[in-house]
CSV table of N, CA, C and O in Angstrom, one decimal:
chain,number,residue,atom,x,y,z
A,53,UNK,N,-14.5,-23.4,14.9
A,53,UNK,CA,-13.2,-22.8,14.8
A,53,UNK,C,-13.4,-21.3,14.7
A,53,UNK,O,-14.1,-20.8,13.9
A,54,UNK,N,-12.7,-20.6,15.6
A,54,UNK,CA,-12.8,-19.2,15.7
A,54,UNK,C,-11.9,-18.6,14.6
A,54,UNK,O,-10.8,-19.1,14.3
A,55,UNK,N,-12.3,-17.5,14.0
A,55,UNK,CA,-11.4,-16.8,13.0
A,55,UNK,C,-10.1,-16.3,13.7
A,55,UNK,O,-10.1,-15.9,14.8
A,56,UNK,N,-9.0,-16.4,12.9
A,56,UNK,CA,-7.7,-15.9,13.4
A,56,UNK,C,-7.5,-14.5,12.9
A,56,UNK,O,-7.9,-14.2,11.8
A,57,UNK,N,-6.9,-13.7,13.6
A,57,UNK,CA,-6.7,-12.3,13.2
A,57,UNK,C,-5.7,-12.2,12.0
A,57,UNK,O,-5.7,-11.2,11.3
A,58,UNK,N,-4.8,-13.1,11.8
A,58,UNK,CA,-3.8,-13.1,10.7
A,58,UNK,C,-4.1,-14.1,9.6
A,58,UNK,O,-3.9,-13.8,8.4
A,59,UNK,N,-4.4,-15.3,10.0
A,59,UNK,CA,-4.5,-16.4,9.0
A,59,UNK,C,-6.0,-16.7,8.7
A,59,UNK,O,-6.8,-16.7,9.6
A,60,UNK,N,-6.2,-17.0,7.4
A,60,UNK,CA,-7.5,-17.6,7.0
A,60,UNK,C,-7.3,-19.0,6.6
A,60,UNK,O,-6.3,-19.3,5.9
A,61,UNK,N,-8.2,-19.9,7.0
A,61,UNK,CA,-8.0,-21.3,6.8
A,61,UNK,C,-8.9,-21.8,5.6
A,61,UNK,O,-10.0,-21.4,5.5
A,62,UNK,N,-8.3,-22.6,4.8
A,62,UNK,CA,-8.9,-23.3,3.7
A,62,UNK,C,-8.5,-24.7,3.7
A,62,UNK,O,-7.4,-25.1,3.2
A,63,UNK,N,-9.3,-25.6,4.4
A,63,UNK,CA,-9.0,-27.0,4.6
A,63,UNK,C,-7.7,-27.0,5.4
A,63,UNK,O,-7.6,-26.5,6.5
A,64,UNK,N,-6.6,-27.6,4.9
A,64,UNK,CA,-5.3,-27.7,5.6
A,64,UNK,C,-4.4,-26.6,5.2
A,64,UNK,O,-3.3,-26.5,5.8
A,65,UNK,N,-4.8,-25.7,4.3
A,65,UNK,CA,-4.0,-24.6,3.9
A,65,UNK,C,-4.4,-23.3,4.6
A,65,UNK,O,-5.5,-23.2,5.1
A,66,UNK,N,-3.4,-22.4,4.7
A,66,UNK,CA,-3.6,-21.1,5.4
A,66,UNK,C,-3.3,-20.0,4.4
A,66,UNK,O,-2.4,-20.2,3.5
A,67,UNK,N,-3.9,-18.9,4.6
A,67,UNK,CA,-3.6,-17.7,3.7
A,67,UNK,C,-3.4,-16.5,4.7
A,67,UNK,O,-4.1,-16.4,5.7
A,68,UNK,N,-2.4,-15.8,4.4
A,68,UNK,CA,-2.1,-14.6,5.1
A,68,UNK,C,-1.6,-13.5,4.2
A,68,UNK,O,-1.2,-13.7,3.1
A,69,UNK,N,-1.7,-12.2,4.7
A,69,UNK,CA,-1.2,-11.1,4.0
A,69,UNK,C,0.1,-10.6,4.7
A,69,UNK,O,0.1,-10.6,5.9
A,70,UNK,N,1.0,-10.1,3.9
A,70,UNK,CA,2.3,-9.6,4.5
A,70,UNK,C,2.7,-8.3,3.8
A,70,UNK,O,2.8,-8.3,2.6
A,71,UNK,N,2.9,-7.2,4.5
A,71,UNK,CA,3.3,-6.0,3.9
A,71,UNK,C,4.9,-6.0,3.8
A,71,UNK,O,5.6,-6.4,4.8
A,72,UNK,N,5.4,-5.6,2.6
A,72,UNK,CA,6.8,-5.6,2.4
A,72,UNK,C,7.2,-4.3,1.7
A,72,UNK,O,6.3,-3.7,1.0
A,73,UNK,N,8.4,-3.9,1.9
A,73,UNK,CA,8.9,-2.7,1.2
A,73,UNK,C,9.4,-3.0,-0.2
A,73,UNK,O,9.9,-4.1,-0.5
A,74,UNK,N,9.2,-2.1,-1.1
A,74,UNK,CA,9.6,-2.3,-2.5
A,74,UNK,C,11.1,-2.5,-2.6
A,74,UNK,O,11.5,-3.4,-3.4
A,75,UNK,N,11.9,-1.8,-1.8
A,75,UNK,CA,13.4,-2.0,-1.9
A,75,UNK,C,13.7,-3.5,-1.4
A,75,UNK,O,14.6,-4.1,-2.0
A,76,UNK,N,13.0,-4.0,-0.5
A,76,UNK,CA,13.3,-5.4,0.0
A,76,UNK,C,13.1,-6.4,-1.2
A,76,UNK,O,13.8,-7.3,-1.3
A,77,UNK,N,12.1,-6.1,-2.0
A,77,UNK,CA,11.8,-7.0,-3.1
A,77,UNK,C,12.9,-6.9,-4.1
A,77,UNK,O,13.4,-7.9,-4.6
A,78,UNK,N,13.3,-5.6,-4.5
A,78,UNK,CA,14.3,-5.4,-5.5
A,78,UNK,C,15.6,-6.0,-5.1
A,78,UNK,O,16.4,-6.5,-5.9
A,79,UNK,N,16.0,-5.9,-3.8
A,79,UNK,CA,17.3,-6.3,-3.3
A,79,UNK,C,17.2,-7.8,-2.9
A,79,UNK,O,18.2,-8.3,-2.5
A,80,UNK,N,16.1,-8.5,-3.1
A,80,UNK,CA,15.9,-9.9,-2.8
A,80,UNK,C,16.3,-10.2,-1.4
A,80,UNK,O,16.9,-11.2,-1.1
A,81,UNK,N,15.9,-9.3,-0.5
A,81,UNK,CA,16.2,-9.5,1.0
A,81,UNK,C,15.2,-10.6,1.5
A,81,UNK,O,14.1,-10.8,0.9
A,82,UNK,N,15.7,-11.3,2.5
A,82,UNK,CA,14.8,-12.4,3.1
A,82,UNK,C,13.7,-11.7,3.8
A,82,UNK,O,13.9,-10.7,4.5
A,83,UNK,N,12.5,-12.2,3.6
A,83,UNK,CA,11.3,-11.7,4.3
A,83,UNK,C,10.9,-12.6,5.4
A,83,UNK,O,10.8,-13.8,5.3
A,84,UNK,N,10.8,-12.0,6.6
A,84,UNK,CA,10.4,-12.8,7.8
A,84,UNK,C,8.9,-13.0,7.9
A,84,UNK,O,8.1,-12.1,7.8
A,85,UNK,N,8.5,-14.3,8.0
A,85,UNK,CA,7.1,-14.6,8.1
A,85,UNK,C,6.9,-15.4,9.4
A,85,UNK,O,7.6,-16.3,9.7
A,86,UNK,N,5.9,-15.0,10.1
A,86,UNK,CA,5.5,-15.7,11.3
A,86,UNK,C,4.4,-16.7,11.0
A,86,UNK,O,3.4,-16.4,10.4
A,87,UNK,N,4.7,-17.9,11.4
A,87,UNK,CA,3.8,-19.0,11.1
A,87,UNK,C,2.7,-19.2,12.1
A,87,UNK,O,2.8,-18.6,13.2
A,88,UNK,N,1.7,-20.0,11.8
A,88,UNK,CA,0.6,-20.3,12.8
A,88,UNK,C,1.1,-20.9,14.1
A,88,UNK,O,0.6,-20.7,15.1
A,89,UNK,N,2.2,-21.6,14.0
A,89,UNK,CA,2.8,-22.3,15.2
A,89,UNK,C,3.6,-21.3,16.0
A,89,UNK,O,4.1,-21.7,17.1
A,90,UNK,N,3.8,-20.1,15.6
A,90,UNK,CA,4.6,-19.1,16.3
A,90,UNK,C,6.0,-19.0,15.9
A,90,UNK,O,6.7,-18.1,16.3
A,91,UNK,N,6.5,-19.9,15.0
A,91,UNK,CA,7.8,-19.8,14.5
A,91,UNK,C,8.0,-18.7,13.5
A,91,UNK,O,7.0,-18.3,12.9
A,92,UNK,N,9.2,-18.3,13.3
A,92,UNK,CA,9.5,-17.3,12.3
A,92,UNK,C,10.4,-18.0,11.3
A,92,UNK,O,11.4,-18.6,11.6
A,93,UNK,N,10.0,-17.8,10.0
A,93,UNK,CA,10.8,-18.4,8.9
A,93,UNK,C,11.2,-17.2,8.0
A,93,UNK,O,10.5,-16.2,8.0
A,94,UNK,N,12.2,-17.4,7.3
A,94,UNK,CA,12.7,-16.4,6.3
A,94,UNK,C,12.6,-17.0,4.9
A,94,UNK,O,13.0,-18.1,4.7
A,95,UNK,N,11.9,-16.2,4.0
A,95,UNK,CA,11.7,-16.6,2.7
A,95,UNK,C,12.3,-15.6,1.7
A,95,UNK,O,12.3,-14.4,2.0
A,96,UNK,N,12.7,-16.1,0.6
A,96,UNK,CA,13.1,-15.2,-0.5
A,96,UNK,C,12.1,-15.2,-1.6
A,96,UNK,O,11.6,-16.2,-2.0
A,97,UNK,N,11.8,-14.0,-2.1
A,97,UNK,CA,10.8,-13.9,-3.2
A,97,UNK,C,11.6,-14.3,-4.4
A,97,UNK,O,12.6,-13.7,-4.7
A,98,UNK,N,11.2,-15.3,-5.1
A,98,UNK,CA,11.9,-15.8,-6.3
A,98,UNK,C,12.0,-14.7,-7.4
A,98,UNK,O,11.1,-13.9,-7.6
A,99,UNK,N,13.1,-14.7,-8.1
A,99,UNK,CA,13.3,-13.8,-9.3
A,99,UNK,C,12.2,-14.0,-10.3
A,99,UNK,O,11.7,-15.2,-10.5
A,100,UNK,N,11.6,-12.9,-10.8
A,100,UNK,CA,10.6,-13.0,-11.7
A,100,UNK,C,9.2,-13.3,-11.1
A,100,UNK,O,8.2,-13.5,-11.9
A,101,UNK,N,9.1,-13.4,-9.8
A,101,UNK,CA,7.8,-13.7,-9.2
A,101,UNK,C,6.9,-12.5,-9.4
A,101,UNK,O,7.2,-11.3,-9.2
A,102,UNK,N,5.6,-12.8,-9.7
A,102,UNK,CA,4.6,-11.9,-9.9
A,102,UNK,C,4.0,-11.6,-8.5
A,102,UNK,O,3.3,-12.5,-7.9
A,103,UNK,N,4.1,-10.4,-8.0
A,103,UNK,CA,3.7,-10.0,-6.7
A,103,UNK,C,2.1,-10.0,-6.6
A,103,UNK,O,1.6,-9.9,-5.5
A,104,UNK,N,1.4,-10.2,-7.7
A,104,UNK,CA,0.0,-10.3,-7.6
A,104,UNK,C,-0.4,-11.7,-7.3
A,104,UNK,O,-1.6,-12.0,-7.0
A,105,UNK,N,0.5,-12.7,-7.4
A,105,UNK,CA,0.2,-14.1,-7.1
A,105,UNK,C,0.5,-14.3,-5.6
A,105,UNK,O,1.2,-13.5,-4.9
A,106,UNK,N,0.1,-15.5,-5.2
A,106,UNK,CA,0.4,-15.9,-3.8
A,106,UNK,C,1.6,-16.8,-3.8
A,106,UNK,O,1.8,-17.6,-4.7
A,107,UNK,N,2.5,-16.5,-2.8
A,107,UNK,CA,3.7,-17.4,-2.6
A,107,UNK,C,3.3,-18.6,-1.8
A,107,UNK,O,2.8,-18.4,-0.7
A,108,UNK,N,3.6,-19.8,-2.3
A,108,UNK,CA,3.3,-21.0,-1.5
A,108,UNK,C,4.5,-21.4,-0.7
A,108,UNK,O,5.6,-21.6,-1.2
A,109,UNK,N,4.2,-21.7,0.6
A,109,UNK,CA,5.3,-22.2,1.5
A,109,UNK,C,4.7,-23.6,2.0
A,109,UNK,O,3.9,-23.6,2.8
A,110,UNK,N,5.2,-24.6,1.4
A,110,UNK,CA,4.8,-26.0,1.7
A,110,UNK,C,5.1,-26.3,3.1
A,110,UNK,O,6.2,-26.0,3.7
A,111,UNK,N,4.2,-27.1,3.8
A,111,UNK,CA,4.5,-27.6,5.1
A,111,UNK,C,4.3,-26.7,6.3
A,111,UNK,O,4.6,-27.0,7.4
A,112,UNK,N,3.7,-25.4,6.0
A,112,UNK,CA,3.6,-24.5,7.1
A,112,UNK,C,2.1,-24.2,7.3
A,112,UNK,O,1.8,-23.2,8.0
A,113,UNK,N,1.2,-25.0,6.8
A,113,UNK,CA,-0.2,-24.8,7.0
A,113,UNK,C,-0.7,-25.6,8.3
A,113,UNK,O,0.1,-25.8,9.2
A,114,UNK,N,-1.9,-26.0,8.3
A,114,UNK,CA,-2.5,-26.8,9.4
A,114,UNK,C,-2.1,-28.3,9.3
A,114,UNK,O,-1.9,-28.8,8.2
A,115,UNK,N,-2.0,-28.9,10.4
A,115,UNK,CA,-1.7,-30.4,10.4
A,115,UNK,C,-2.8,-31.1,9.6
A,115,UNK,O,-4.0,-30.8,9.7
A,116,UNK,N,-2.4,-32.2,8.9
A,116,UNK,CA,-3.3,-33.0,8.2
A,116,UNK,C,-3.6,-34.2,9.1
A,116,UNK,O,-2.8,-35.0,9.4
A,117,UNK,N,-4.8,-34.3,9.6
A,117,UNK,CA,-5.2,-35.3,10.5
A,117,UNK,C,-5.4,-36.7,9.8
A,117,UNK,O,-6.0,-36.7,8.7
A,118,UNK,N,-4.8,-37.7,10.3
A,118,UNK,CA,-4.9,-39.0,9.7
A,118,UNK,C,-3.8,-39.3,8.7
A,118,UNK,O,-3.3,-40.5,8.7
A,119,UNK,N,-3.4,-38.4,7.9
A,119,UNK,CA,-2.4,-38.7,6.9
A,119,UNK,C,-1.0,-38.1,7.2
A,119,UNK,O,-0.1,-38.3,6.5
A,120,UNK,N,-0.9,-37.3,8.2
A,120,UNK,CA,0.4,-36.7,8.6
A,120,UNK,C,0.7,-35.5,7.7
A,120,UNK,O,0.0,-35.2,6.7
A,121,UNK,N,1.7,-34.8,8.1
A,121,UNK,CA,2.2,-33.7,7.3
A,121,UNK,C,1.3,-32.4,7.6
A,121,UNK,O,0.5,-32.5,8.5
A,122,UNK,N,1.6,-31.4,6.9
A,122,UNK,CA,0.9,-30.2,7.0
A,122,UNK,C,0.5,-29.6,5.6
A,122,UNK,O,1.1,-29.9,4.7
A,123,UNK,N,-0.5,-28.8,5.6
A,123,UNK,CA,-0.9,-28.1,4.4
A,123,UNK,C,0.1,-27.0,4.1
A,123,UNK,O,1.2,-26.9,4.7
A,124,UNK,N,-0.2,-26.1,3.2
A,124,UNK,CA,0.7,-25.0,2.8
A,124,UNK,C,0.2,-23.7,3.3
A,124,UNK,O,-0.9,-23.5,3.7
A,125,UNK,N,1.2,-22.8,3.5
A,125,UNK,CA,0.9,-21.4,3.8
A,125,UNK,C,1.0,-20.6,2.6
A,125,UNK,O,2.1,-20.7,1.9
A,126,UNK,N,0.0,-19.8,2.2
A,126,UNK,CA,0.1,-19.0,1.0
A,126,UNK,C,0.1,-17.5,1.5
A,126,UNK,O,-0.6,-17.1,2.4
A,127,UNK,N,1.1,-16.8,1.0
A,127,UNK,CA,1.3,-15.4,1.4
A,127,UNK,C,1.0,-14.5,0.3
A,127,UNK,O,1.5,-14.6,-0.9
A,128,UNK,N,0.1,-13.5,0.6
A,128,UNK,CA,-0.2,-12.4,-0.4
A,128,UNK,C,0.6,-11.2,0.1
A,128,UNK,O,0.5,-10.8,1.2
A,129,UNK,N,1.5,-10.7,-0.8
A,129,UNK,CA,2.3,-9.6,-0.5
A,129,UNK,C,1.6,-8.3,-0.8
A,129,UNK,O,1.1,-8.1,-1.9
A,130,UNK,N,1.7,-7.3,0.1
A,130,UNK,CA,1.2,-6.0,-0.2
A,130,UNK,C,2.5,-5.1,-0.2
A,130,UNK,O,3.1,-4.9,0.9
A,131,UNK,N,2.8,-4.6,-1.3
A,131,UNK,CA,4.0,-3.8,-1.5
A,131,UNK,C,3.8,-2.4,-1.0
A,131,UNK,O,2.9,-1.7,-1.6
A,132,UNK,N,4.6,-1.9,-0.1
A,132,UNK,CA,4.5,-0.6,0.4
A,132,UNK,C,5.5,0.3,-0.3
A,132,UNK,O,6.7,-0.1,-0.4
A,133,UNK,N,5.1,1.4,-0.8
A,133,UNK,CA,6.0,2.3,-1.5
A,133,UNK,C,6.2,3.5,-0.6
A,133,UNK,O,5.4,3.8,0.3
A,134,UNK,N,7.3,4.2,-0.7
A,134,UNK,CA,7.6,5.4,0.2
A,134,UNK,C,6.6,6.5,0.0
A,134,UNK,O,6.1,6.7,-1.1
A,135,UNK,N,6.4,7.2,1.1
A,135,UNK,CA,5.5,8.4,1.0
A,135,UNK,C,6.1,9.5,0.2
A,135,UNK,O,5.5,10.2,-0.6
A,136,UNK,N,7.4,9.7,0.5
A,136,UNK,CA,8.2,10.8,-0.2
A,136,UNK,C,9.6,10.2,-0.6
A,136,UNK,O,10.1,9.3,0.0
A,137,UNK,N,10.1,10.8,-1.6
A,137,UNK,CA,11.5,10.5,-2.0
A,137,UNK,C,12.3,11.8,-2.1
A,137,UNK,O,11.8,12.8,-2.6
A,138,UNK,N,13.5,11.7,-1.5
A,138,UNK,CA,14.4,12.8,-1.6
A,138,UNK,C,14.9,12.9,-3.1
A,138,UNK,O,14.7,12.0,-3.9
A,139,UNK,N,15.5,14.0,-3.4
A,139,UNK,CA,16.0,14.2,-4.8
A,139,UNK,C,17.1,13.2,-5.1
A,139,UNK,O,17.1,12.6,-6.2
A,140,UNK,N,17.9,12.9,-4.1
A,140,UNK,CA,19.0,11.9,-4.3
A,140,UNK,C,18.4,10.5,-4.5
A,140,UNK,O,18.8,9.7,-5.4
A,141,UNK,N,17.4,10.1,-3.8
A,141,UNK,CA,16.7,8.8,-3.9
A,141,UNK,C,16.1,8.7,-5.3
A,141,UNK,O,16.2,7.7,-6.0
A,142,UNK,N,15.4,9.8,-5.7
A,142,UNK,CA,14.8,9.8,-7.0
A,142,UNK,C,15.8,9.6,-8.1
A,142,UNK,O,15.6,8.9,-9.1
A,143,UNK,N,16.9,10.3,-8.0
A,143,UNK,CA,18.0,10.2,-9.0
A,143,UNK,C,18.5,8.8,-9.0
A,143,UNK,O,18.8,8.2,-10.1
A,144,UNK,N,18.7,8.1,-7.9
A,144,UNK,CA,19.2,6.8,-7.8
A,144,UNK,C,18.2,5.8,-8.5
A,144,UNK,O,18.6,4.9,-9.2
A,145,UNK,N,16.9,6.0,-8.2
A,145,UNK,CA,15.9,5.2,-8.9
A,145,UNK,C,15.9,5.3,-10.4
A,145,UNK,O,15.6,4.4,-11.1
A,146,UNK,N,16.1,6.6,-10.8
A,146,UNK,CA,16.1,6.8,-12.3
A,146,UNK,C,17.3,6.1,-12.9
A,146,UNK,O,17.2,5.5,-14.0
A,147,UNK,N,18.4,6.1,-12.2
A,147,UNK,CA,19.6,5.3,-12.7
A,147,UNK,C,19.3,3.9,-12.7
A,147,UNK,O,19.7,3.1,-13.7
A,148,UNK,N,18.7,3.4,-11.7
A,148,UNK,CA,18.3,2.0,-11.6
A,148,UNK,C,17.3,1.6,-12.7
A,148,UNK,O,17.5,0.5,-13.4
A,149,UNK,N,16.4,2.5,-13.0
A,149,UNK,CA,15.4,2.2,-14.1
A,149,UNK,C,16.1,2.0,-15.4
A,149,UNK,O,15.7,1.2,-16.2
A,150,UNK,N,17.2,2.7,-15.7
A,150,UNK,CA,18.0,2.6,-16.9
A,150,UNK,C,18.7,1.3,-17.0
A,150,UNK,O,19.0,0.7,-18.0
A,151,UNK,N,19.1,0.7,-15.8
A,151,UNK,CA,19.9,-0.5,-15.7
A,151,UNK,C,19.0,-1.7,-15.9
A,151,UNK,O,19.5,-2.8,-16.3
A,152,UNK,N,17.8,-1.6,-15.4
A,152,UNK,CA,16.9,-2.8,-15.4
A,152,UNK,C,16.4,-3.1,-16.8
A,152,UNK,O,15.9,-2.6,-17.5
């Protein structure tokens, strides 16, 4: 089995990394994930989810030979923060910090 540039295989399960923006996480926007079969699925990061953990997406791994079904796809999120913030953006984030 040749290594895949995006997915790492562990038995029937797959592991991938996905870069996401901090704002997308805070606003609970749907994150688009491309699966090994080439499909695109949209997932929501659950409230209270620890971004240091892997998100499990059942049924999106490799096919299970003999028993049917598929393994899981585990996603490691790499949160990208902005390079620069405008004064207005910083002010809005400070207000948000007081709200949370």
